[in-house]
Coordinates of C-alpha atoms in Angstrom, one line a residue:
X296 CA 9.0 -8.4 -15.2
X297 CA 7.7 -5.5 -17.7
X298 CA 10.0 -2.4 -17.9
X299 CA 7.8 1.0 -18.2
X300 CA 10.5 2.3 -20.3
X301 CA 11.1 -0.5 -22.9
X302 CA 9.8 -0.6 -26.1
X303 CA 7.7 -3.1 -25.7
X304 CA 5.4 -1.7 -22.8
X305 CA 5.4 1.5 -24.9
X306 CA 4.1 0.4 -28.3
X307 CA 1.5 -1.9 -26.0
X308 CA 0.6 1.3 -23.6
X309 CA 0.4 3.1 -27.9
X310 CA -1.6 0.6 -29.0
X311 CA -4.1 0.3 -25.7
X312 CA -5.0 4.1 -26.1
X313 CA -5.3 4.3 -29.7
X314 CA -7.9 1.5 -29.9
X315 CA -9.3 2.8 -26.1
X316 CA -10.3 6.5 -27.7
X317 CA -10.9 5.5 -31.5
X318 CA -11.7 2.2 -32.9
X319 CA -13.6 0.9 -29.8
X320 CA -14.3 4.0 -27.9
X321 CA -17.9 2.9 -27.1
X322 CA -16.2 -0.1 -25.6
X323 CA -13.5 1.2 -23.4
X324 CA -14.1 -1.1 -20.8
X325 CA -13.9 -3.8 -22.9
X326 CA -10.5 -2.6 -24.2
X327 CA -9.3 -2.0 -20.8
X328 CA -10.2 -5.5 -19.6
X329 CA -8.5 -7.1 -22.9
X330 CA -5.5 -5.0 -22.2
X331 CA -4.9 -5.8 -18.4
X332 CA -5.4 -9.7 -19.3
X333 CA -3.3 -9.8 -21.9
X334 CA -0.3 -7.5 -19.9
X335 CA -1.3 -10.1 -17.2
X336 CA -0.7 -13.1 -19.4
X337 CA 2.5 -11.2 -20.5
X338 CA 4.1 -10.5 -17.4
X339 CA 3.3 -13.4 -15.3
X340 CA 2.1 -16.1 -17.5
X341 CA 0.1 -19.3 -16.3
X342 CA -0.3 -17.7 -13.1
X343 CA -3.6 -16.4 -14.4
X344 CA -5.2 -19.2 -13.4
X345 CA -4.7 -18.0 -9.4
X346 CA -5.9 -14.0 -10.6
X347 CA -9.1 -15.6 -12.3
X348 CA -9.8 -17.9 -10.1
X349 CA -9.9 -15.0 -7.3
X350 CA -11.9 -13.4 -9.5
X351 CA -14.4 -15.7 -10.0
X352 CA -15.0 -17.3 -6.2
X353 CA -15.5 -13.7 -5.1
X354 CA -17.9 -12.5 -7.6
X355 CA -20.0 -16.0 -6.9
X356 CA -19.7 -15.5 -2.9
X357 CA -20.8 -11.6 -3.7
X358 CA -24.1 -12.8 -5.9
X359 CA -24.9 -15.5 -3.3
X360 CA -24.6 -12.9 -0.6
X361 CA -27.0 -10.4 -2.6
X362 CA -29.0 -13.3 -3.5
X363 CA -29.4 -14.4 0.1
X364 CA -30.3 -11.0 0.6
X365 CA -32.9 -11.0 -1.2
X366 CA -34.6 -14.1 -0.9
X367 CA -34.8 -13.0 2.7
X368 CA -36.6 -10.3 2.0
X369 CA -39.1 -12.3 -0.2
X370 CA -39.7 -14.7 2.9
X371 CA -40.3 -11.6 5.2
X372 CA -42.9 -10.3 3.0
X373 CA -44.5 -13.9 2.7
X374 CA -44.3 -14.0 6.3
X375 CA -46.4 -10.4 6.4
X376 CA -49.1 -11.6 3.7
X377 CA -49.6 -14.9 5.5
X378 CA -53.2 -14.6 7.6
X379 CA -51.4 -16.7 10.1
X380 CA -48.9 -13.9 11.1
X381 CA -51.4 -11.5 12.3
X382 CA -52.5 -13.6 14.8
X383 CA -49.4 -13.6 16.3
X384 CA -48.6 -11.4 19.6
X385 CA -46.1 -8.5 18.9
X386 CA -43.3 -10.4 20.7
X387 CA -44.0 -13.2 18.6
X388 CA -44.1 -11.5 15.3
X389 CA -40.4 -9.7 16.4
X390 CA -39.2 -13.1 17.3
X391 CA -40.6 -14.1 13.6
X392 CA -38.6 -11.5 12.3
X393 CA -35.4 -12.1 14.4
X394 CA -35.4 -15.6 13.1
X395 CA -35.1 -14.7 9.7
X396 CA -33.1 -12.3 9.9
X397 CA -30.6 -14.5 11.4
X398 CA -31.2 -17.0 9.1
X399 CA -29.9 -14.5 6.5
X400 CA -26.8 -13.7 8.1
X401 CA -25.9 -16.9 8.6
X402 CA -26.2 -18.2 4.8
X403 CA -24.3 -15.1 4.2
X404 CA -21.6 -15.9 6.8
X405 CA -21.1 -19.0 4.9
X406 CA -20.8 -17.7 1.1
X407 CA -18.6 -15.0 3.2
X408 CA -16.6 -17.4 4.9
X409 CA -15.7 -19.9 2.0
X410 CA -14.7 -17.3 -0.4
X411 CA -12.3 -15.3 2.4
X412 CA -10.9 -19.1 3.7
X413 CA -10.4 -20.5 -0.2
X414 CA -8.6 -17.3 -1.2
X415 CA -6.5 -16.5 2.1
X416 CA -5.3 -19.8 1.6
X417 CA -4.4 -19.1 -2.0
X418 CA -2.2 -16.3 -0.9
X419 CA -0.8 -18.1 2.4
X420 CA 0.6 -21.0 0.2
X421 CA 1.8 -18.8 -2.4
X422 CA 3.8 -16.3 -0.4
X423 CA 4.5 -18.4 3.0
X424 CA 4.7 -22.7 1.8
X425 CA 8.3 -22.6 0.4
X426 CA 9.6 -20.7 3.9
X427 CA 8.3 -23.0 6.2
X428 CA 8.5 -26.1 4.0
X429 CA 11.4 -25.7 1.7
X430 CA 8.6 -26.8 -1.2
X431 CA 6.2 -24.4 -4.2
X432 CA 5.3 -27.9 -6.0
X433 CA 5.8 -26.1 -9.1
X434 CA 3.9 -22.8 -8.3
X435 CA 5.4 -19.2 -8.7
X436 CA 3.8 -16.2 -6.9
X437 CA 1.5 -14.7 -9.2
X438 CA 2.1 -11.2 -10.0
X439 CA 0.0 -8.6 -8.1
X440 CA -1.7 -11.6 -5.8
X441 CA -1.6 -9.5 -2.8
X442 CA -2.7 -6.6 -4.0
X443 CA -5.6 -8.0 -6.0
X444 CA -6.4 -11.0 -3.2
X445 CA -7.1 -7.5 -0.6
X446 CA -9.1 -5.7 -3.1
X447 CA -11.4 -8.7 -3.6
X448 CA -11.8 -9.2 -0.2
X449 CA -12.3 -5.1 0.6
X450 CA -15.3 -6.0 -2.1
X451 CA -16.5 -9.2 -0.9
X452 CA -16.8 -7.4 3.1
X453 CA -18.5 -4.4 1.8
X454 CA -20.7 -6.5 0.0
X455 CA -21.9 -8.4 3.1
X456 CA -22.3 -5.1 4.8
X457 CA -24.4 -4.0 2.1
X458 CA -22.2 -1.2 1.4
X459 CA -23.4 -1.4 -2.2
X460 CA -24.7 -4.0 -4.3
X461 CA -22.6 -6.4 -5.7
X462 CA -21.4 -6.4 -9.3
X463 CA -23.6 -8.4 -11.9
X464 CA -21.2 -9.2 -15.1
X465 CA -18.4 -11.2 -14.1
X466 CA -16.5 -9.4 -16.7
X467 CA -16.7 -5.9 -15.3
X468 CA -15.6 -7.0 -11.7
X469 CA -12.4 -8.6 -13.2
X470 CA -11.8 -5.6 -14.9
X471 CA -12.1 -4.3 -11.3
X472 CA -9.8 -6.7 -9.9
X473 CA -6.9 -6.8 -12.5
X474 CA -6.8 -3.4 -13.9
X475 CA -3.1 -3.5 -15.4
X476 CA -2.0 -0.3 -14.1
X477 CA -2.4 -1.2 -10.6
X478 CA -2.3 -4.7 -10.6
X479 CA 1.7 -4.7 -9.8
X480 CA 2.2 -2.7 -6.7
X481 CA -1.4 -1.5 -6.1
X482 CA -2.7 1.2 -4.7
X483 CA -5.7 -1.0 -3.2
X484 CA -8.5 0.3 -4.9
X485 CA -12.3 0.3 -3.8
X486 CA -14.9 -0.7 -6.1
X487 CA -17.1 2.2 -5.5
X488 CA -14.6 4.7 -5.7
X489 CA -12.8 2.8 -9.0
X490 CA -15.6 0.4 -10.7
X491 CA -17.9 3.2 -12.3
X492 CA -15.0 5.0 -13.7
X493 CA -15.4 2.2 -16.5
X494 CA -18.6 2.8 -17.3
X495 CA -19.3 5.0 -20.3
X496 CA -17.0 7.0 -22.6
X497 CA -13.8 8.8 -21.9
X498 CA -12.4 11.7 -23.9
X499 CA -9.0 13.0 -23.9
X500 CA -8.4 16.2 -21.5
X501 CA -5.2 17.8 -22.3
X502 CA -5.4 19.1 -18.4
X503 CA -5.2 15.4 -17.6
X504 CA -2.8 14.3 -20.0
X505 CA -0.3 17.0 -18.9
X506 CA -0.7 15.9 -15.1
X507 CA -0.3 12.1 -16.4
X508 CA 2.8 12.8 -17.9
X509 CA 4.2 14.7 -15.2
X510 CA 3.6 12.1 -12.7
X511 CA 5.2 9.3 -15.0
X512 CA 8.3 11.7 -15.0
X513 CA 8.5 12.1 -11.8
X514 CA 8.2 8.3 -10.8
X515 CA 10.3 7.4 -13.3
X516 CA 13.2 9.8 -12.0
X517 CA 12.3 8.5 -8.3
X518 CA 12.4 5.0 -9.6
X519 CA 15.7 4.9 -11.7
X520 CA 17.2 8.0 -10.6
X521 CA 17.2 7.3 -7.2
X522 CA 15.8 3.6 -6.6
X523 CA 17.6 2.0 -8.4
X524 CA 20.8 4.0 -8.5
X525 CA 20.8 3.7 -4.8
X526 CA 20.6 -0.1 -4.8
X527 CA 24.3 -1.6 -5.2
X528 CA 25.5 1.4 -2.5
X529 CA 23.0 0.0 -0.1
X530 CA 23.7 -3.5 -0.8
X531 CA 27.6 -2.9 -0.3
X532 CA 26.6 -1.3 3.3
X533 CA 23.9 -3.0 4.4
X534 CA 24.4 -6.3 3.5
X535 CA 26.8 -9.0 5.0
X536 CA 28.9 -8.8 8.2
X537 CA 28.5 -5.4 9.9
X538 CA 30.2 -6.1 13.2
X539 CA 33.3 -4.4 11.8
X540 CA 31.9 -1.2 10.1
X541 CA 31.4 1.8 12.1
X542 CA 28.2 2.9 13.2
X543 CA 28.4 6.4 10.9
X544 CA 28.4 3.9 8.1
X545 CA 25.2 1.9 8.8
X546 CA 23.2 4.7 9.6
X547 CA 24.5 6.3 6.3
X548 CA 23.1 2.6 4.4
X549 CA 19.8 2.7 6.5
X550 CA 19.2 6.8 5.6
X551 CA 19.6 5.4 1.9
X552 CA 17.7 2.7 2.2
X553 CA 15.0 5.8 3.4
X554 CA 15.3 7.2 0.4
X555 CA 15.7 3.9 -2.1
X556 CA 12.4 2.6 -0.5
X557 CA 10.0 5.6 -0.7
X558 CA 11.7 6.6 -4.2
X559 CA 11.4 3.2 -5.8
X560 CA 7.1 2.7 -4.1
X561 CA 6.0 5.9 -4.5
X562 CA 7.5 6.0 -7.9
X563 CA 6.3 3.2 -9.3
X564 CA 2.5 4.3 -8.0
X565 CA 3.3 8.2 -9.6
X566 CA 3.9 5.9 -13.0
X567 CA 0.9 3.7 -12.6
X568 CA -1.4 6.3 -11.3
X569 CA 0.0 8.3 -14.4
X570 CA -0.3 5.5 -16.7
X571 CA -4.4 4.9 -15.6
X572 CA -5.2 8.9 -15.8
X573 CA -4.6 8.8 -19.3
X574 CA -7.7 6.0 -19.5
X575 CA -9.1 8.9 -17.9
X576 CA -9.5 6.4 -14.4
X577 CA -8.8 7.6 -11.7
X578 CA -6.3 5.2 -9.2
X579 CA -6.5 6.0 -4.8
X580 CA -3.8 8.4 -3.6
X581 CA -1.4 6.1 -2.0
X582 CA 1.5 8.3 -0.6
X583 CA 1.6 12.0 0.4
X584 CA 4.5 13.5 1.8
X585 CA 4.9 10.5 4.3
X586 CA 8.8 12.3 5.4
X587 CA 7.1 15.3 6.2
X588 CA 4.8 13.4 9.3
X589 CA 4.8 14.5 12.7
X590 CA 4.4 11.0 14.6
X591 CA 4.5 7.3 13.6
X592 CA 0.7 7.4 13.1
X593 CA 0.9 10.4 10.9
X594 CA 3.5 8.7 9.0
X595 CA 1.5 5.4 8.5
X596 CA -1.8 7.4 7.3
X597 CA 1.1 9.0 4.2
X598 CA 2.4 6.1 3.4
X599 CA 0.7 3.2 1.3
X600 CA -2.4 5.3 2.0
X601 CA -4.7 2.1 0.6
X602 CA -3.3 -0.6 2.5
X603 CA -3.2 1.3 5.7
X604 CA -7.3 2.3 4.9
X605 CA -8.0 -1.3 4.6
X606 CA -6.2 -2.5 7.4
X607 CA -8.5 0.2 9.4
X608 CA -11.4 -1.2 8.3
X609 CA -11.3 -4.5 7.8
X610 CA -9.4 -5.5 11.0
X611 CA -8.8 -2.4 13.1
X612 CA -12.4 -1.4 13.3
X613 CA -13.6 -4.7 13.4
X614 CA -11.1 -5.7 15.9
X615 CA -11.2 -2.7 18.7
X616 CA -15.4 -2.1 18.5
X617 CA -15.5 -5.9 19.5
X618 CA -17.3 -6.3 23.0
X619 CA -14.6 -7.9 24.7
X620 CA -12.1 -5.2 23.1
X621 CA -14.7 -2.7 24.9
X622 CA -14.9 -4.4 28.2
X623 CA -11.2 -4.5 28.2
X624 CA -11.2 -0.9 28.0
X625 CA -14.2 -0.6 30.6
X626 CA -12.0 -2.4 32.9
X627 CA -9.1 -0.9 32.5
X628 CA -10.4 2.5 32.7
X629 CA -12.5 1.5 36.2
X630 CA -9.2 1.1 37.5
X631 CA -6.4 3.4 35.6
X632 CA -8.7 6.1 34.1
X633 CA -10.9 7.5 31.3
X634 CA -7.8 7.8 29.2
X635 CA -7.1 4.3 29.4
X636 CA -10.8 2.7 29.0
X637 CA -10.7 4.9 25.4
X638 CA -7.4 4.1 23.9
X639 CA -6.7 0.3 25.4
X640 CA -8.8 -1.1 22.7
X641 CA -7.1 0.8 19.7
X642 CA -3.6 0.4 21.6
X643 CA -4.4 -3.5 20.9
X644 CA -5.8 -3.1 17.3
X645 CA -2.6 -1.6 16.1
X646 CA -0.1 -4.1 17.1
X647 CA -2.6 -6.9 15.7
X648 CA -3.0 -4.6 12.4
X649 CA 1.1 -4.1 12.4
X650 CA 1.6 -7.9 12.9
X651 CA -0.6 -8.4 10.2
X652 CA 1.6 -5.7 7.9
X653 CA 4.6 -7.1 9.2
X654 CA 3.4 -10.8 7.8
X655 CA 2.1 -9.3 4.9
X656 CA 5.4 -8.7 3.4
X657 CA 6.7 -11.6 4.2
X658 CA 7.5 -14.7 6.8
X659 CA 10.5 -14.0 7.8
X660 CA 11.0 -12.6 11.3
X661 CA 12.5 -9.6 10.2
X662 CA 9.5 -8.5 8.7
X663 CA 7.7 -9.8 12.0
X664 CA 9.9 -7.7 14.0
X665 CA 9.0 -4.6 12.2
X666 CA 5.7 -5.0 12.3
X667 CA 5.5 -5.0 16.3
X668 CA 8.2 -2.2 16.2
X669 CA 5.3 -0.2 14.4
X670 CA 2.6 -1.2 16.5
X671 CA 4.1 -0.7 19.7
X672 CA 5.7 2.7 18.8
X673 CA 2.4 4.0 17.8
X674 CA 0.5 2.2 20.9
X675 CA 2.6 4.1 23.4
X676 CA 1.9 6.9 21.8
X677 CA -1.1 6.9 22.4
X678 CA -1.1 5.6 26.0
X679 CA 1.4 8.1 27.0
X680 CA -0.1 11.2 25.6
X681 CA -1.0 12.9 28.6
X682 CA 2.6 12.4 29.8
X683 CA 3.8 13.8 27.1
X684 CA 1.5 16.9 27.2
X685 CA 2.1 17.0 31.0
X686 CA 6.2 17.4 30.3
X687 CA 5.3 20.1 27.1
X688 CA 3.3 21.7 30.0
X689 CA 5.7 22.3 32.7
X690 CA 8.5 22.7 30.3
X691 CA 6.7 25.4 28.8
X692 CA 7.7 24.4 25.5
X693 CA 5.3 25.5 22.6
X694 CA 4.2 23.3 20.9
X695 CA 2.3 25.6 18.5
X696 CA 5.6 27.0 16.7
X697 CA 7.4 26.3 13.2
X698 CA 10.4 25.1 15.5
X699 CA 8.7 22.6 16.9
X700 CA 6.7 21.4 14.1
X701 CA 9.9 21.0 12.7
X702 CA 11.6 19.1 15.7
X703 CA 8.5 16.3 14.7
X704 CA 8.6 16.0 11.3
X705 CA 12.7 15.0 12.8
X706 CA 11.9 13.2 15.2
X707 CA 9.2 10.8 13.3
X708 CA 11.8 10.5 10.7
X709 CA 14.5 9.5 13.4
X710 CA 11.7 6.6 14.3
X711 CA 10.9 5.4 11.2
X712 CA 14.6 4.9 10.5
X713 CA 15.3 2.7 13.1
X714 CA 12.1 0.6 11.9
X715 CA 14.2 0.4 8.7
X716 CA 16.8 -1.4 10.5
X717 CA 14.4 -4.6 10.5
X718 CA 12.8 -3.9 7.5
X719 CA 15.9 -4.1 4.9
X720 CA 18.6 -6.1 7.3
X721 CA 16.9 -9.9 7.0
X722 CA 19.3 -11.3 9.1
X723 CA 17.6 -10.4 12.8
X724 CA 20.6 -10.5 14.7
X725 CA 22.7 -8.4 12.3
X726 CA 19.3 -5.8 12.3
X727 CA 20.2 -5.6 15.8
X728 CA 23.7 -5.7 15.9
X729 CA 23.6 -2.7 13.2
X730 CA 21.2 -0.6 15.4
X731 CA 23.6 -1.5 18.5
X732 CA 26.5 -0.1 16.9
X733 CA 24.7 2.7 15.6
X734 CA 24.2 4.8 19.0
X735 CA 27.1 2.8 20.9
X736 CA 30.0 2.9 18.0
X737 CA 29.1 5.8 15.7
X738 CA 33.0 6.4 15.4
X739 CA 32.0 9.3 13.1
X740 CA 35.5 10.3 12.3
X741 CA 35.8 6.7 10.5
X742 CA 32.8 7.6 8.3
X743 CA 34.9 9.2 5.0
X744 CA 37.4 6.0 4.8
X745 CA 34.5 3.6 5.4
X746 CA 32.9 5.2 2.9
X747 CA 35.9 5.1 0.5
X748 CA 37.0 1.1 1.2
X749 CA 33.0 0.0 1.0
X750 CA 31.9 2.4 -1.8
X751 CA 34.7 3.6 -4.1
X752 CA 36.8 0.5 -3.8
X753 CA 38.5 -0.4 -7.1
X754 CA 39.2 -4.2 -5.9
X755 CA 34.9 -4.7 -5.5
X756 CA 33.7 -1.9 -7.9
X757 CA 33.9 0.8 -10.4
X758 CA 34.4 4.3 -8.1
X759 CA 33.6 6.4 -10.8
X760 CA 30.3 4.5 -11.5
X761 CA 29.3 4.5 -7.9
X762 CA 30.4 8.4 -7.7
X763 CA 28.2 8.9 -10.6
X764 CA 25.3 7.0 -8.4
X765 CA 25.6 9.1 -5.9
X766 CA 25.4 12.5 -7.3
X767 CA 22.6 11.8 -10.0
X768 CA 20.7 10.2 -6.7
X769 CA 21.6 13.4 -4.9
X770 CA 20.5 16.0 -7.5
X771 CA 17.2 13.6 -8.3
X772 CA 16.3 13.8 -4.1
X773 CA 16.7 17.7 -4.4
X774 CA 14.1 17.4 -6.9
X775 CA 11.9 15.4 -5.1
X776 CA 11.9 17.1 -1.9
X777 CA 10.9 20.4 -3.7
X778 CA 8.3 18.6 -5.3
X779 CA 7.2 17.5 -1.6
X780 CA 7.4 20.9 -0.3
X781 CA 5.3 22.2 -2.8
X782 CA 2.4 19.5 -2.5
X783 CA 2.3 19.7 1.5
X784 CA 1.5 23.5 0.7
X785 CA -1.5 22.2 -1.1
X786 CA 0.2 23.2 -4.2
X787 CA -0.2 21.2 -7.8
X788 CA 3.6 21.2 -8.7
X789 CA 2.3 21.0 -12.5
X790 CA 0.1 24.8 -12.0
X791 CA 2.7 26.3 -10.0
X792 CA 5.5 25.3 -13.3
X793 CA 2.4 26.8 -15.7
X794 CA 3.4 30.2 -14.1
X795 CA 6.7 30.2 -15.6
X796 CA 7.3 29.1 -18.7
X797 CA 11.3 28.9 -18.4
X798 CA 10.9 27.7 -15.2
X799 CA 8.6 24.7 -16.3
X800 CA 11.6 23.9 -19.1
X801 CA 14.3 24.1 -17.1
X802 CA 12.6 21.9 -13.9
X803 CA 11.0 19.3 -16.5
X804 CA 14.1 19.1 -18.7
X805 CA 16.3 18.4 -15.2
X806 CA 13.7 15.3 -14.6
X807 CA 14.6 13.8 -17.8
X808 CA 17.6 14.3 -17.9
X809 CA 18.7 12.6 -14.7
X810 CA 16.4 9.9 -15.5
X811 CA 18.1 9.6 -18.9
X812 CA 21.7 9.9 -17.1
X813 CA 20.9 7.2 -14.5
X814 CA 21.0 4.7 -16.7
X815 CA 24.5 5.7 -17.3
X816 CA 25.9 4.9 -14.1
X817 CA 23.2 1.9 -12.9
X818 CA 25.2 -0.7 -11.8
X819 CA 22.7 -3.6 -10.3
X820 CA 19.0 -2.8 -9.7
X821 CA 15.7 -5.2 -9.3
X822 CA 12.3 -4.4 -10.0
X823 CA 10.0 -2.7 -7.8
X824 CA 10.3 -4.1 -4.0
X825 CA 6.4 -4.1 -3.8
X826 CA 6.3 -6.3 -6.8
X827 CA 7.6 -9.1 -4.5
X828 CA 4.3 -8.4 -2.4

C-alpha cells in the first residue's frame, strides 16, 4: 500500500505535475491516464487485469447499448419511408412502433445485463469466495474494486437510460474509471460530472493550489494525527473479551472508534480530493459535517456523500417507484392512512439499500447487522413522524430553538454510536454483549483504573507512548471540529485564515506540527479502512 507521505509517492505525484503542466500539457489526459496506470500497477500489481477488464466489458456493453440505440432509430425511419406503412390504420402503426421499441429495450437489457452479471460476479468472488469457502485460488482483492466496479456500473445504468451518450475512446473511459486519486477509497464519481474535466488544457491557479494544499493538511492530520494514533487505544479496548471491562470503558473505545473512523475516511478523501485539484479535476464531495446531523438520515446524506447518491439511485429509486412497491403503499394507506401509503415504499427501500451497505463492506454478519440497524432506525423514523410531532405538540416543546437543534445533532450522534457497536466489534455476540453492558454496567467510577490497567499498562505497552497518543489525537480533534464549525456556517476555512495573516500561521503551523509529532508516538496503525473496500 502507497504512503501519501513517503518519498516515493512524492517524487511520482512531482514528476506527474511537472510533465501534466509542461512537457505534455496539450496531452494532460494522456498523462493522467499513464500516471493512474502505472500508480495502479504499483500499488496493486497483476490485479490490473480485474480493473481493465471492468473497464473494457463496460465500455463494449455501453457502445452496444448506444449502438442498439441507434440502429433502432434507423429501422423506425425505414419503417416511416416504407409505402407499406401508410396503409396501415393508426392503431396499427402505434403497435408498429411499440414493437420496435421493445425490441430495443430488450437487446439493450441484454448488453445491460451481461456486463452488470460478469462484473458483480467479479466483485462477489473477490471480496465474499474466501468467507464462505475458506478458498481465493490465488486471487487478491484488487485495489479500489469496489469503488471503481460502482462507478462503472453508475455509467453503464445511465447509459441505458440515455442519460448521456456513452464514451467513444476506450482510453478516456479508463481514465474515467481508474483515476489514481480516487481509485483507493473513492469518492464514486459520475462521468458527467468528472469525465469532461479531462478534456482540454489545465493551467495552474494559485487559488486552487492553496485550497489543494490545505485539504492535504488537513487529511493528513485527520489521518495520522488522529486515525491512526487512535488505532492501538481502540484495539486494546475494543478488541478481545469485554465481559469483564466496565461499561464506561467500552463506550469510551466505541466514542474513539467515532472519531478514528470519520478521521482516517474523510481524511484520506481531503488528501485525494486535494491531490486531484491540483490536476485542476475536480473529485464529488463525499463528507460534510456528517457529526453535526440532526437524524440518522441526515447523517447518511453527510457521510460518504457518493455512495449513499448511488445507492438512491440505482436501487432506492428503482426499488420503491416499482408497482408492486406502489401498491403496497396503496394498500396500506386504504387501511392505516395517507401517511402510510407515502412512506411504506421508501420505509422498505432503505432497509434493502442498508443491507446492501451492510454487505458492501463485507460478509460477515457484523457488517449485516449494521446494515439493518441503519435501515430500520431510519424506517421508523419515518413511520413514526407524526408521533413524534404529535408528543413535540402537546409537550409544547419548540422545536424551532438553538437548544433543540442542539439536543439532535446529540441525539443522532448517541444513534450512530451504537451502530458503531456492530460496525468495529466483529464478533456479533461480543457487539452485543458490549452494548449490553454499556447502559446496564456503566460502573463509571471504574472508568480511570480501567483506563489506566488497559491503556497505560507498562506489562502490555509503553504509557508514555499511548499518553502521547492521546493528547496529539486530542489537540488534532480540537482542530478538526473548528474546522467543522466553520464549514457548516458556509464558511471556506482557507478565506476566513486569509483575514489574518498570524492567525493563518499559527492555525497552519499547529496542523503540521501535530501531523509531524504523531509519527512520534504511532505505535501500530493500518492503512485506510476503506482501502479494504
Amino acid at each position: 500500500m502507497i504512503d501519501f507521505y513517503s518519498l516515493g509517492f512524492v517524487l511520482f505525484l512531482g514528476l506527474c505535475l511537472l510533465c501534466y503542466y509542461t512537457v505534455f500539457r496539450n496531452k494532460q489526459w494522456v498523462v493522467a491516464l499513464v500516471a493512474s496506470l502505472s500508480f495502479y500497477l504499483y500499488a496493486g500489481g497483476k490485479n490490473i487485469v480485474a480493473l481493465l477488464f471492468t473497464a473494457f466489458t463496460i465500455f463494449l456493453g455501453a457502445r452496444f447499448m448506444e449502438r442498439a440505440e441507434e440502429k433502432g432509430k434507423i429501422r423506425e425511419e425505414e419503417e416511416k419511408n416504407d409505402p407499406a406503412f401508410a396503409t396501415l390504420s393508426p392503431t396499427e402503426k402505434r403497435e408498429r412502433k411499440r414493437h420496435l421499441k421493445e425490441a430495443v429495450r430488450k437487446e439493450k437489457r441484454i448488453w445491460l445485463y451481461s456486463a452488470l452479471i460478469l462484473n458483480l460476479l467479479i466483485l462477489c468472488y473477490t471480496k465474499y469466495w474466501t468467507y464462505f469457502f475458506h478458498s481465493r485460488l490465488g486471487i487478491i482483492l484488487p485495489l479500489g474494486i469496489s469503488f471503481y466496479t460502482f462507478q462503472s456500473i453508475g455509467y453503464l445504468v445511465d447509459i441505458y437510460n440515455r442519460k448521456y451518450p456513452a464514451e467513444k475512446s476506450f482510453l478516456r473511459f479508463l481514465l474515467f474509471i481508474s483515476w489514481f486519486p480516487q481509485l483507493l477509497q473513492g469518492p464514486i464519481g459520475r462521468y458527467d460530472a468528472l469525465a469532461h474535466q479531462f478534456e482540454g488544457e489545465h493551467r495552474l491557479n494559485w487559488d486552487l493550489i492553496k485550497k489543494a494544499h490545505f485539504l492535504i493538511l488537513l487529511g493528513c492530520l485527520k489521518k495520522y494525527a488522529i486515525a491512526d494514533l487512535l488505532f492501538d487505544p481502540i484495539a486494546r479496548i475494543l478488541d478481545g473479551a469485554v465481559l469483564q471491562k466496565p461499561g464506561s470503558l467500552l463506550s469510551f473505545g466505541i466514542l474513539l472508534y467515532s472519531a478514528q473512523q470519520y478521521a482516517d475516511f474523510s481524511g484520506g478523501i481531503d488528501i485525494v480530493t486535494g491531490i486531484s485539484a491540483l490536476f485542476g479535476v475536480t473529485l464529488a464531495p463525499n463528507f460534510r459535517q456528517p457529526y453535526f446531523a440532526t437524524s440518522l438520515g441526515d447523517f447518511w446524506r453527510r457521510w460518504h456523500i457518493s455512495l449513499g447518491a448511488f445507492m438512491r439511485d440505482y436501487i432506492f429509486y428503482p426499488l420503491a417507484l416499482t408497482k408492486p412497491m406502489m401498491n403496497l403503499g396503496k394498500k396500506a394507506g386504504k387501511k392505516y392512512g395517507k401517511h402510510l401509503e407515502r412512506v411504506l415504499p421508501a420505509c422498505i427501500a432503505n432497509i434493502v439499500v442498508f443491507i446492501v451497505v451492510g454487505v458492501w463492506h463485507g460478509p460477515q454478519l457484523h457488517y449485516l447487522l449494521w446494515g439493518l440497524y441503519n435501515g430500520i432506525i431510519i424506517a421508523l423514523s419515518d413511520l413514526l413522524a407524526p408521533a413524534f410531532t404529535g408528543i413535540a405538540k402537546k409537550l409544547k416543546i419548540n422545536t424551532q430553538t438553538g437548544a433543540f437543534h442542539v439536543f439532535r445533532i446529540l441525539r443522532t450522534f448517541f444513534i450512530v454510536n451504537i451502530g458503531w457497536y456492530f460496525d468495529r466489534i466483529e464478533d456479533v455476540a461480543a457487539s452485543f454483549t458490549a452494548l449490553r453492558l454499556s447502559f446496564t454496567s456503566f460502573r463509571a467510577g471504574e472508568f480511570f483504573l480501567a483506563v489506566r490497567d488497559t491503556l497505560f499498562n507498562s506489562d502490555t505497552g509503553k504509557p508514555l507512548y499511548a499518553a502521547g497518543s492521546l493528547l496529539v489525537a486530542l489537540l488534532s480533534i480540537i482542530v478538526v471540529f473548528t474546522v467543522s464549525i466553520l464549514r457548516e456556517k458556509g464558511k471556506e476555512p482557507v478565506k476566513v485564515l486569509e483575514n489574518s495573516v498570524l492567525f493563518h500561521a499559527v492555525f497552519v503551523t499547529a496542523m503540521l506540527f501535530l501531523t509531524l509529532l504523531s509519527f512520534m508516538f504511532v505505535q501500530n496503525a493500518g492503512g485506510f479502512l476503506y482501502a479494504n473496500f
